[in-house]
Coordinates of C-alpha atoms in Angstrom, one line a residue:
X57 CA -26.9 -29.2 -23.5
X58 CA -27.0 -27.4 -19.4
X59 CA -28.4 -24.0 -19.4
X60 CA -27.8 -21.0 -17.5
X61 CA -31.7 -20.7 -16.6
X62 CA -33.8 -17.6 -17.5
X63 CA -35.4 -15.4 -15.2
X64 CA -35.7 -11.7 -16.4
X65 CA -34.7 -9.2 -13.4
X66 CA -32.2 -6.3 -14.2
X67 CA -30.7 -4.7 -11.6
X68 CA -30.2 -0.7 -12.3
X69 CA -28.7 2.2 -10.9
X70 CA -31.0 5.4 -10.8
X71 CA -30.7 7.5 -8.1
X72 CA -30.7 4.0 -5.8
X73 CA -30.3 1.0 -6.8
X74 CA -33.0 -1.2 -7.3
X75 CA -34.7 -4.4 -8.5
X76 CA -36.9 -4.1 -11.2
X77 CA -38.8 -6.6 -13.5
X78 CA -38.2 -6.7 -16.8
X79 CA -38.7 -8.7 -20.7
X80 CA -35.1 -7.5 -21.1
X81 CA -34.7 -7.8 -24.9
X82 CA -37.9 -9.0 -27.4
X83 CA -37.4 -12.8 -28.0
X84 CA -36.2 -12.2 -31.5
X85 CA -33.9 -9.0 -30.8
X86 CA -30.4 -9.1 -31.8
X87 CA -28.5 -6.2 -29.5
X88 CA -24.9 -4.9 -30.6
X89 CA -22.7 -3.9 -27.5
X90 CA -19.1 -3.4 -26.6
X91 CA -18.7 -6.1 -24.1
X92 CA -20.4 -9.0 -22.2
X93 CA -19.3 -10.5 -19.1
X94 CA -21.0 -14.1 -18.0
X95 CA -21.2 -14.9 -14.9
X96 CA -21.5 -12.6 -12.3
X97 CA -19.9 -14.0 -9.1
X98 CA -16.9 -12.3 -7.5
X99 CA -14.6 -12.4 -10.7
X100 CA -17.6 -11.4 -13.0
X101 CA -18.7 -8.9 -10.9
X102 CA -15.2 -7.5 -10.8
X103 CA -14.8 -7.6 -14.5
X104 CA -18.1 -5.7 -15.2
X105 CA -17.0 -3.3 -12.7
X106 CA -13.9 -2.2 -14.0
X107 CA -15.0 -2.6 -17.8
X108 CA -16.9 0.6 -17.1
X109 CA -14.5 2.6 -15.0
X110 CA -11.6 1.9 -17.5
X111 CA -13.5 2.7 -20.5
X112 CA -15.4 6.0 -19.0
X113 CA -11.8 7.0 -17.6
X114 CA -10.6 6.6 -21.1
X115 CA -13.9 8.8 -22.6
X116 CA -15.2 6.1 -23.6
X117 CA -19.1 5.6 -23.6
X118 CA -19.4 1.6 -24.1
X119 CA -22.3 -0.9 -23.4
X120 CA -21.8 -3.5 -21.2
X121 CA -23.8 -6.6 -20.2
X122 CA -23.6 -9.1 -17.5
X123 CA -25.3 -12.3 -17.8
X124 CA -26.1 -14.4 -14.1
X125 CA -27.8 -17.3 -14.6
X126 CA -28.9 -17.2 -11.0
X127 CA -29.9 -14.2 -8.4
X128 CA -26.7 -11.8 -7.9
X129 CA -25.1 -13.5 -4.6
X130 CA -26.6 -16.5 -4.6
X131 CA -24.8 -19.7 -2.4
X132 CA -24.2 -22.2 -5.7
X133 CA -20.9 -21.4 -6.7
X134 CA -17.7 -20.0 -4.7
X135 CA -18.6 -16.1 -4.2
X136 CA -20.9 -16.7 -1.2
X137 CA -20.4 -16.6 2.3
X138 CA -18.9 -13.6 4.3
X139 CA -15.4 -13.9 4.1
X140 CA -12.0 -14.9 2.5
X141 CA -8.5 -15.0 3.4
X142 CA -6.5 -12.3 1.8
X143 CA -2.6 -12.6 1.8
X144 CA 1.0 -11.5 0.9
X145 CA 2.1 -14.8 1.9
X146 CA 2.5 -17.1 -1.3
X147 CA 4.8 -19.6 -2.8
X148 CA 6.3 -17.4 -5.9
X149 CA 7.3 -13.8 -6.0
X150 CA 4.9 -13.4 -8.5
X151 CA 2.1 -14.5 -6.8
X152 CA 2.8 -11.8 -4.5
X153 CA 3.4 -9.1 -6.3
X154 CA 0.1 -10.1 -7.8
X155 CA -1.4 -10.4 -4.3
X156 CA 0.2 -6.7 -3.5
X157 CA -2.0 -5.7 -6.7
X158 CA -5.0 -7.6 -5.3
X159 CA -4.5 -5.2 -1.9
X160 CA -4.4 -2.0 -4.4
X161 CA -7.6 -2.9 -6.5
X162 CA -9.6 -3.5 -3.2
X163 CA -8.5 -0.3 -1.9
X164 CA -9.4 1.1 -5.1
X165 CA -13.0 0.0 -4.9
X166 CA -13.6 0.6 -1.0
X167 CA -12.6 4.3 -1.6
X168 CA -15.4 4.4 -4.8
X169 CA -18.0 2.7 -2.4
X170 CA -17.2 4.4 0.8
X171 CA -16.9 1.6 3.2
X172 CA -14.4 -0.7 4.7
X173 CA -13.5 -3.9 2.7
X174 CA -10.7 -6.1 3.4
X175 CA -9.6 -6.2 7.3
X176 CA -6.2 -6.5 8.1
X177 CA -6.2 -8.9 11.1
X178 CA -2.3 -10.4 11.0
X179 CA -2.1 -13.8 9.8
X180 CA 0.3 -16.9 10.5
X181 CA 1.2 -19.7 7.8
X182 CA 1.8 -22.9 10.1
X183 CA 4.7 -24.8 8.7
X184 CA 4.9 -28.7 10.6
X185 CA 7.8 -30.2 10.9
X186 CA 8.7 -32.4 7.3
X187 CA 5.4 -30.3 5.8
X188 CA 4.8 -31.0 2.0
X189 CA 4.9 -27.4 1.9
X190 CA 8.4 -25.9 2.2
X191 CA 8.5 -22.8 3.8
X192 CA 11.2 -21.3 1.9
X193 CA 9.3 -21.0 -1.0
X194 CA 7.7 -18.4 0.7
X195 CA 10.5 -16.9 2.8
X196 CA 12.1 -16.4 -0.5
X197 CA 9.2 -14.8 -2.3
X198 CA 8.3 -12.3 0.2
X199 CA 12.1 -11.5 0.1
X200 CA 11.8 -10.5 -3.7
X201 CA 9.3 -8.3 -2.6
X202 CA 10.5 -6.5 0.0
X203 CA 7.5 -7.8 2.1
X204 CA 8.4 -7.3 6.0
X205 CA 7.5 -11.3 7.5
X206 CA 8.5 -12.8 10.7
X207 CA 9.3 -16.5 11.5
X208 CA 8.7 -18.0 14.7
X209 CA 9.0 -21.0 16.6
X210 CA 6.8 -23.2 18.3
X211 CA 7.4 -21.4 21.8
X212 CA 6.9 -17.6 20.2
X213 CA 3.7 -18.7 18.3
X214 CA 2.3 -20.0 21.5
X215 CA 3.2 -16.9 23.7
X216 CA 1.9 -14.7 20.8
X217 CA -1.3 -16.8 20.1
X218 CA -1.8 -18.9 23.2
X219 CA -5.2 -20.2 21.6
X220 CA -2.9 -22.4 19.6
X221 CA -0.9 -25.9 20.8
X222 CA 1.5 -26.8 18.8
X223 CA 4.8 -29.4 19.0
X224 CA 8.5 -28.1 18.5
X225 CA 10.0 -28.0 15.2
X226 CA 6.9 -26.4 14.0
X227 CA 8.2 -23.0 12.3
X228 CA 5.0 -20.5 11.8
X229 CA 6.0 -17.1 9.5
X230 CA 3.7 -14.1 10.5
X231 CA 2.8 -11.0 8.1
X232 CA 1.1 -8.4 9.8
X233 CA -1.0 -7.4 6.6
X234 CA -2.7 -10.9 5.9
X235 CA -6.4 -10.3 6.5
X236 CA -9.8 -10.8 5.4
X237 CA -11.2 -10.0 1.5
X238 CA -15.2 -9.7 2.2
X239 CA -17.1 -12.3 0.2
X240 CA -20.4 -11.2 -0.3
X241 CA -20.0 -7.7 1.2
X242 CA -17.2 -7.4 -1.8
X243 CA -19.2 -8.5 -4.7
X244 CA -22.1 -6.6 -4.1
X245 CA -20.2 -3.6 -4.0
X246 CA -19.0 -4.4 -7.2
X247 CA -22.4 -5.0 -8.5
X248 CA -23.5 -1.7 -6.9
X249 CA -21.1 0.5 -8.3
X250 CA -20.6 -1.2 -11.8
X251 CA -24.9 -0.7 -11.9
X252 CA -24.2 3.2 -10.9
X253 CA -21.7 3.2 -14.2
X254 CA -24.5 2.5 -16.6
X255 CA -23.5 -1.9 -16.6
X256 CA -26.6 -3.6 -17.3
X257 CA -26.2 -6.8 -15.1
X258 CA -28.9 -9.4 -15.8
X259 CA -29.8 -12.2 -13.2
X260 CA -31.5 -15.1 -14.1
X261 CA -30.2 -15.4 -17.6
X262 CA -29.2 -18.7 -19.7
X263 CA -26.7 -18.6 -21.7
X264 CA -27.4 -21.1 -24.3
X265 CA -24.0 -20.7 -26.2
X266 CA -21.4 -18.3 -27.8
X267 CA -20.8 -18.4 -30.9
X268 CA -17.4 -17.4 -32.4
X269 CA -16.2 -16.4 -36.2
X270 CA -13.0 -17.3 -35.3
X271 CA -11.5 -13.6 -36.1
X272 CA -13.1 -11.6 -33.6
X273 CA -17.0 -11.3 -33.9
X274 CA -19.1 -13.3 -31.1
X275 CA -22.4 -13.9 -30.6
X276 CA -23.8 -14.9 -26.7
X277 CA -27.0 -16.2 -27.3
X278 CA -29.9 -16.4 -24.5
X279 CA -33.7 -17.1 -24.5
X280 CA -34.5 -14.0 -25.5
X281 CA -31.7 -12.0 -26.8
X282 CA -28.4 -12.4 -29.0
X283 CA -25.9 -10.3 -27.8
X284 CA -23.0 -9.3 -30.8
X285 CA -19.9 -8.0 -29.6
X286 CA -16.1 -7.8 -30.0
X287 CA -15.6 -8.7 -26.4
X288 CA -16.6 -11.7 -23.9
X289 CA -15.6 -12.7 -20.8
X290 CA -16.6 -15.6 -19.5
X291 CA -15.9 -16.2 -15.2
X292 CA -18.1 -19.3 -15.0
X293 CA -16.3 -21.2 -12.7
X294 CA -17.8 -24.8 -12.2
X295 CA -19.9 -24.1 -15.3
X296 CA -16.9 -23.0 -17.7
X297 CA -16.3 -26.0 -19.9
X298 CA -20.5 -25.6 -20.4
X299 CA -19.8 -22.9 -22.5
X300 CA -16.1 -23.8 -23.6
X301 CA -17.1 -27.2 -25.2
X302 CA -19.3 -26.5 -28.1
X303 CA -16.3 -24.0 -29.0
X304 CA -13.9 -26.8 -29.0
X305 CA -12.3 -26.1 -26.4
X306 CA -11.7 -27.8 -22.6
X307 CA -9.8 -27.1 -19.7
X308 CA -8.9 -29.9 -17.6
X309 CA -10.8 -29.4 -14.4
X310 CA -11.5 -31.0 -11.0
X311 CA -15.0 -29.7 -9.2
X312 CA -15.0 -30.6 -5.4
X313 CA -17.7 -29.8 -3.4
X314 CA -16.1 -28.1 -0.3
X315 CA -17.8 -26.8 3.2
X316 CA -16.8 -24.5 6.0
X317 CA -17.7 -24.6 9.2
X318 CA -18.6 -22.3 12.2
X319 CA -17.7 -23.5 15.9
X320 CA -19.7 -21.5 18.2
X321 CA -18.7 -20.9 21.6
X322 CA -19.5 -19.2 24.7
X323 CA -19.2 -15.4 25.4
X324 CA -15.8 -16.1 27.7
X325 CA -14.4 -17.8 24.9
X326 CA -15.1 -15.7 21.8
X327 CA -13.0 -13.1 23.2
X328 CA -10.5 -14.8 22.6
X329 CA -11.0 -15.4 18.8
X330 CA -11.8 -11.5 18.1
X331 CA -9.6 -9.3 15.7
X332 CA -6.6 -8.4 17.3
X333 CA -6.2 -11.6 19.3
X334 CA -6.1 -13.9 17.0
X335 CA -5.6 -14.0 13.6
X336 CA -5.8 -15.6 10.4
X337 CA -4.3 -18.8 9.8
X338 CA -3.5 -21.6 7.6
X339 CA -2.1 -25.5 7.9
X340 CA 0.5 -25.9 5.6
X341 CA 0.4 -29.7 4.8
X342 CA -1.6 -32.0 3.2
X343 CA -4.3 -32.2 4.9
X344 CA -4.4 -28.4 4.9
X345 CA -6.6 -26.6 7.5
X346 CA -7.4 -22.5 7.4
X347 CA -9.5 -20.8 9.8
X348 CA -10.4 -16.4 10.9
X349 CA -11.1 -14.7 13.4
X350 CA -14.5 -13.7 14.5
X351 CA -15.5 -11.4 11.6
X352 CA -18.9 -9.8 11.5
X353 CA -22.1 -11.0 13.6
X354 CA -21.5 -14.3 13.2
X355 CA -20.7 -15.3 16.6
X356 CA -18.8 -18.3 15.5
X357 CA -15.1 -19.1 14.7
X358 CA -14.8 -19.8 10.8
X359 CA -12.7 -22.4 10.1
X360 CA -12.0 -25.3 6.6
X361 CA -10.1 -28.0 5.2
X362 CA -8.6 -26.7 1.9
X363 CA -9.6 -28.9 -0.9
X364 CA -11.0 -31.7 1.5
X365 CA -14.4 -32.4 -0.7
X366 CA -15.6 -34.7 -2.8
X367 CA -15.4 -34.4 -6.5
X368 CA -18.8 -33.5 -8.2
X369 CA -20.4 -31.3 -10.7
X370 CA -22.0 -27.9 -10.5
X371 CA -25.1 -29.1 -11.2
X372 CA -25.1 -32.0 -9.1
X373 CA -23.6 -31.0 -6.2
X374 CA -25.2 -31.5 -2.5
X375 CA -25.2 -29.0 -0.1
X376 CA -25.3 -31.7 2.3
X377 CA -23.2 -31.6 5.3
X378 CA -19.5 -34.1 4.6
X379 CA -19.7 -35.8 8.1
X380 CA -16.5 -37.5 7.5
X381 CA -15.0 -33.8 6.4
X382 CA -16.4 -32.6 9.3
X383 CA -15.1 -34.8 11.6
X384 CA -11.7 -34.6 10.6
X385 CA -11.4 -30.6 10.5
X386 CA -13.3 -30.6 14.4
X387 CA -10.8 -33.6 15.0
X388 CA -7.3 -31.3 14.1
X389 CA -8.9 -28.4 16.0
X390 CA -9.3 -30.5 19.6
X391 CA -5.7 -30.9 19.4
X392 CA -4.3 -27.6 17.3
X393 CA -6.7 -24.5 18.8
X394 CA -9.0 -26.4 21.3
X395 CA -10.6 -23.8 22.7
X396 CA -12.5 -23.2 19.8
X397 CA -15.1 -26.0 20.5
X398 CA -18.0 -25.7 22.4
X399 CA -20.8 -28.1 23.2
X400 CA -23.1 -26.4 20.5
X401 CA -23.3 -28.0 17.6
X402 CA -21.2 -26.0 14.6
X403 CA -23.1 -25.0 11.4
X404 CA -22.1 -26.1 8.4
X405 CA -22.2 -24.1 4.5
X406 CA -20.9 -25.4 1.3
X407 CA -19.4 -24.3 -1.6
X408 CA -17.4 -25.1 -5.2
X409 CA -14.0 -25.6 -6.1
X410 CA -12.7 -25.4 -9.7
X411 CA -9.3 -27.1 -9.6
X412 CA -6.9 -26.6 -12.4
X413 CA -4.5 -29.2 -11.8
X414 CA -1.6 -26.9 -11.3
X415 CA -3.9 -24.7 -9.2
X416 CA -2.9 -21.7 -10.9
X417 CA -5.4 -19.2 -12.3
X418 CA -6.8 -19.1 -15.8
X419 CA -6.8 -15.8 -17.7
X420 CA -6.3 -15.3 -21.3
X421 CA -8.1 -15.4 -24.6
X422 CA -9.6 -18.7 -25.6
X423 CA -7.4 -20.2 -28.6
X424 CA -8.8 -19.8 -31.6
X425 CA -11.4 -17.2 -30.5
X426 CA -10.4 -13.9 -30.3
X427 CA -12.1 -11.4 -27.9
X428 CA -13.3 -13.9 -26.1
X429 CA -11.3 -14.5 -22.4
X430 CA -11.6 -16.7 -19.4
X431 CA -11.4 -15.9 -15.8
X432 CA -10.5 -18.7 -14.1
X433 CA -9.7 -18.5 -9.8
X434 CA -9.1 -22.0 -9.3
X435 CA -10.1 -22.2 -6.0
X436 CA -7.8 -19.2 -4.2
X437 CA -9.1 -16.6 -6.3
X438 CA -11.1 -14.4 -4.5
X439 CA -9.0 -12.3 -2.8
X440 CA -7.9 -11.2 -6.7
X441 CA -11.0 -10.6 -7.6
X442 CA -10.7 -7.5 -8.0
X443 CA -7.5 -7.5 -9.5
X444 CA -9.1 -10.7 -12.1
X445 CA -11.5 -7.6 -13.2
X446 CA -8.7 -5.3 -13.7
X447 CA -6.6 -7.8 -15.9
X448 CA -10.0 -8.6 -18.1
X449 CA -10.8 -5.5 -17.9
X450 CA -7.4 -4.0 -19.2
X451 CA -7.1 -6.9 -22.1
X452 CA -10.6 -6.0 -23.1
X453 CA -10.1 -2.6 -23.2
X454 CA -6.8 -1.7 -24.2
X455 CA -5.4 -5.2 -25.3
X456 CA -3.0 -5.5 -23.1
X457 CA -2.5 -5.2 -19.0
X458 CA 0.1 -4.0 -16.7
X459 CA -0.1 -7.3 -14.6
X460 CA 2.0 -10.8 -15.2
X461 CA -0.5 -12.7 -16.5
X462 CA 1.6 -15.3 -18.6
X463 CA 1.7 -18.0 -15.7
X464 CA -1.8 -18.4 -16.6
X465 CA -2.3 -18.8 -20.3
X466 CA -3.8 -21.6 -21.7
X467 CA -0.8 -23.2 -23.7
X468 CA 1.2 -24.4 -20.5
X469 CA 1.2 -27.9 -19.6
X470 CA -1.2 -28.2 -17.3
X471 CA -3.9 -27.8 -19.6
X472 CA -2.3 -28.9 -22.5
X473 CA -0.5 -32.3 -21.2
X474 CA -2.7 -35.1 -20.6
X475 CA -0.1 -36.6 -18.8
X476 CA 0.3 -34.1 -16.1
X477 CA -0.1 -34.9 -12.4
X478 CA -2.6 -32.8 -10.9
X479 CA -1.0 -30.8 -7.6
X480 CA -3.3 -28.5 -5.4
X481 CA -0.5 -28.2 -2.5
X482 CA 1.3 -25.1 -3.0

């Protein structure tokens, strides 16, 4: 069986945060605590974060432990990288009220850490004429949230956003609030302040297995601990069905491994790709293209195909660059924004996706094991992150949440039917 490899590091709060080196527990020791959380990317983080705020805010003085099986922010997974799309803009009114919630929590989190987190840039949702993607779907559900949007035609969008050329019949909807969630910047704060809360976080840990009773006790087992507790949460991504498996227990999922890529340009021309002149925006048809403003000190315009990869495995992927990929997202761009290419050549970074094949989230107990959840972002969940960590956090805690989670349980038939058609446009 894959494991999560061991290297002992435990990353502290005390005073200021630091890396220290440790044995972590005796090879034999068997440690009780309230709650462990494996995997430690932006939905792990998130969950260890808000595990100890909600259960200090509720007096509570619990021990929590969170198992990474590589360094905190490392590029393997689908955490990585400096920044996400974050949007109202979604195809049911309950993704966005969710997404409203997702806003909240990051708020939340860049008031405790004292610095700036998501940016709100505007952002446009590109609807083609005959798109697979119909644009009332999120007309409507903006509407039954009182969510201020604009639509505009092909003339408007290029007045507004002259970087952009495209045909009549296109209709483009605009909401000022769309923006960017920081990747990396985002889970390290997480990290930081779930470390200054007294959450142990443990990078470089396997996790060999869980074990289950079936009625509520679990046992994670590592090298050199076994963890018992009433409470695991597991936000493993690619690596999920690792640990799923031996319980008896799969979720049908596709792993693609994606890229995105950054166009540099010359001085004249990244002016015109700076917050506040252009914004974020996203291809709605199939293939689907997405792309920010400049953001950071990158010096490059960011811009993907959504789910254009090739199907692998976490622990086979490449990080090789997808030349055909690549040719295809530069190809859309000389005739959609073409100012954006420049005679250097762009650089390339790659990352996971882990597709449910109705490309909703996961989040709910694992049948048959209780206390033991999964958190599951299927490849749009970042921008909840912080919101995943909430829900966990709430279930673990209290039992329950305040947030619609029952689109995502495990007995609907996407992960149920073996028959059903997997469908990532949405």
């Amino acid at each position: 069986m894959h494991r999560w490899k061991l290297r002992a590091w435990i990353f502290v709060s005390g005073g200021k945060s630091r890396w220290v080196s440790s044995e972590g527990c005796r090879v034999t020791e068997v440690r009780t605590v309230d709650h462990v959380v494996i995997g430690l990317g932006g939905l792990g983080a998130g969950a260890a974060y808000w595990l100890a705020k909600l259960g200090q805010d509720a007096g509570r003085n619990e021990v929590i432990v969170g198992l990474e099986q590589f360094e905190l922010g490392h590029d393997k997974g689908a955490s990585h990288d400096h920044s996400r799309i974050i949007r109202h803009s979604y195809h049911t009114p309950e993704y966005v009220k969710l997404a409203s919630e997702a806003y909240e929590t990051w708020d939340a989190i860049a008031a405790e850490a004292g610095e700036e987190l998501v940016v709100r840039t505007g952002g446009i949702d590109i609807f083609p004429e005959g798109s697979v993607i119909p644009i009332s779907d999120y007309t409507s559900s903006l509407e039954a949230n009182n969510i201020p949007f604009e639509v505009l035609d092909s003339h408007e969008t290029m007045s507004r956003f002259p970087q952009f050329v495209v045909e009549s019949g296109v209709q483009v909807l605009f909401q000022k609030d769309t923006g960017i969630a920081p990747a990396s910047k985002g889970t390290d704060a997480h990290h930081r302040l779930a470390a200054a809360r007294g959450v142990e976080l443990r990078a470089g840990v396997s996790v060999n297995r869980i074990e289950s009773d079936g009625v509520g006790g679990l046992a994670v087992v590592t090298d050199d601990c076994t963890y018992q507790t009433g409470s695991v949460i597991i936000c493993a991504d690619g690596w999920t069905n690792e640990l799923l498996e031996p319980l008896g227990v799969h979720i049908p999922l596709e792993v693609t491994r994606e890229q995105v890529v950054y166009y540099p340009s010359t001085p004249q021309a990244l002016s015109k790709f700076a917050i506040g002149s252009f914004p974020v925006w996203i291809w709605m048809d199939d293939p689907s293209y997405y792309g920010f403003p400049i953001y950071g000190d990158m010096g490059a315009v960011k811009a993907a195909e959504d789910v254009g990869g090739q199907p692998t495995t976490a622990r086979t992927r490449s990080f090789d660059t997808d030349e055909g990929a690549l040719e295809r997202l530069t190809d859309f761009l000389g005739h959609t924004i073409p100012d954006m290419l420049g005679d250097v050549k762009p650089r390339v970074k790659t990352c996971l996706y882990t597709l449910t094949r109705d490309r909703d989230f996961v989040l709910d107990t694992v049948p048959g094991h209780p206390g033991l959840q999964v958190g599951l972002g299927s490849a749009h969940g970042f921008k909840f992150a912080s919101w995943f960590g909430r829900a966990l956090a709430e279930r673990a805690v209290f039992g329950t949440t305040r947030s619609n989670v029952v689109p995502f349980r495990f007995d609907r038939p996407a992960i149920t039917d073996p028959s059903y058609k997997a469908n990532y446009m949405q």
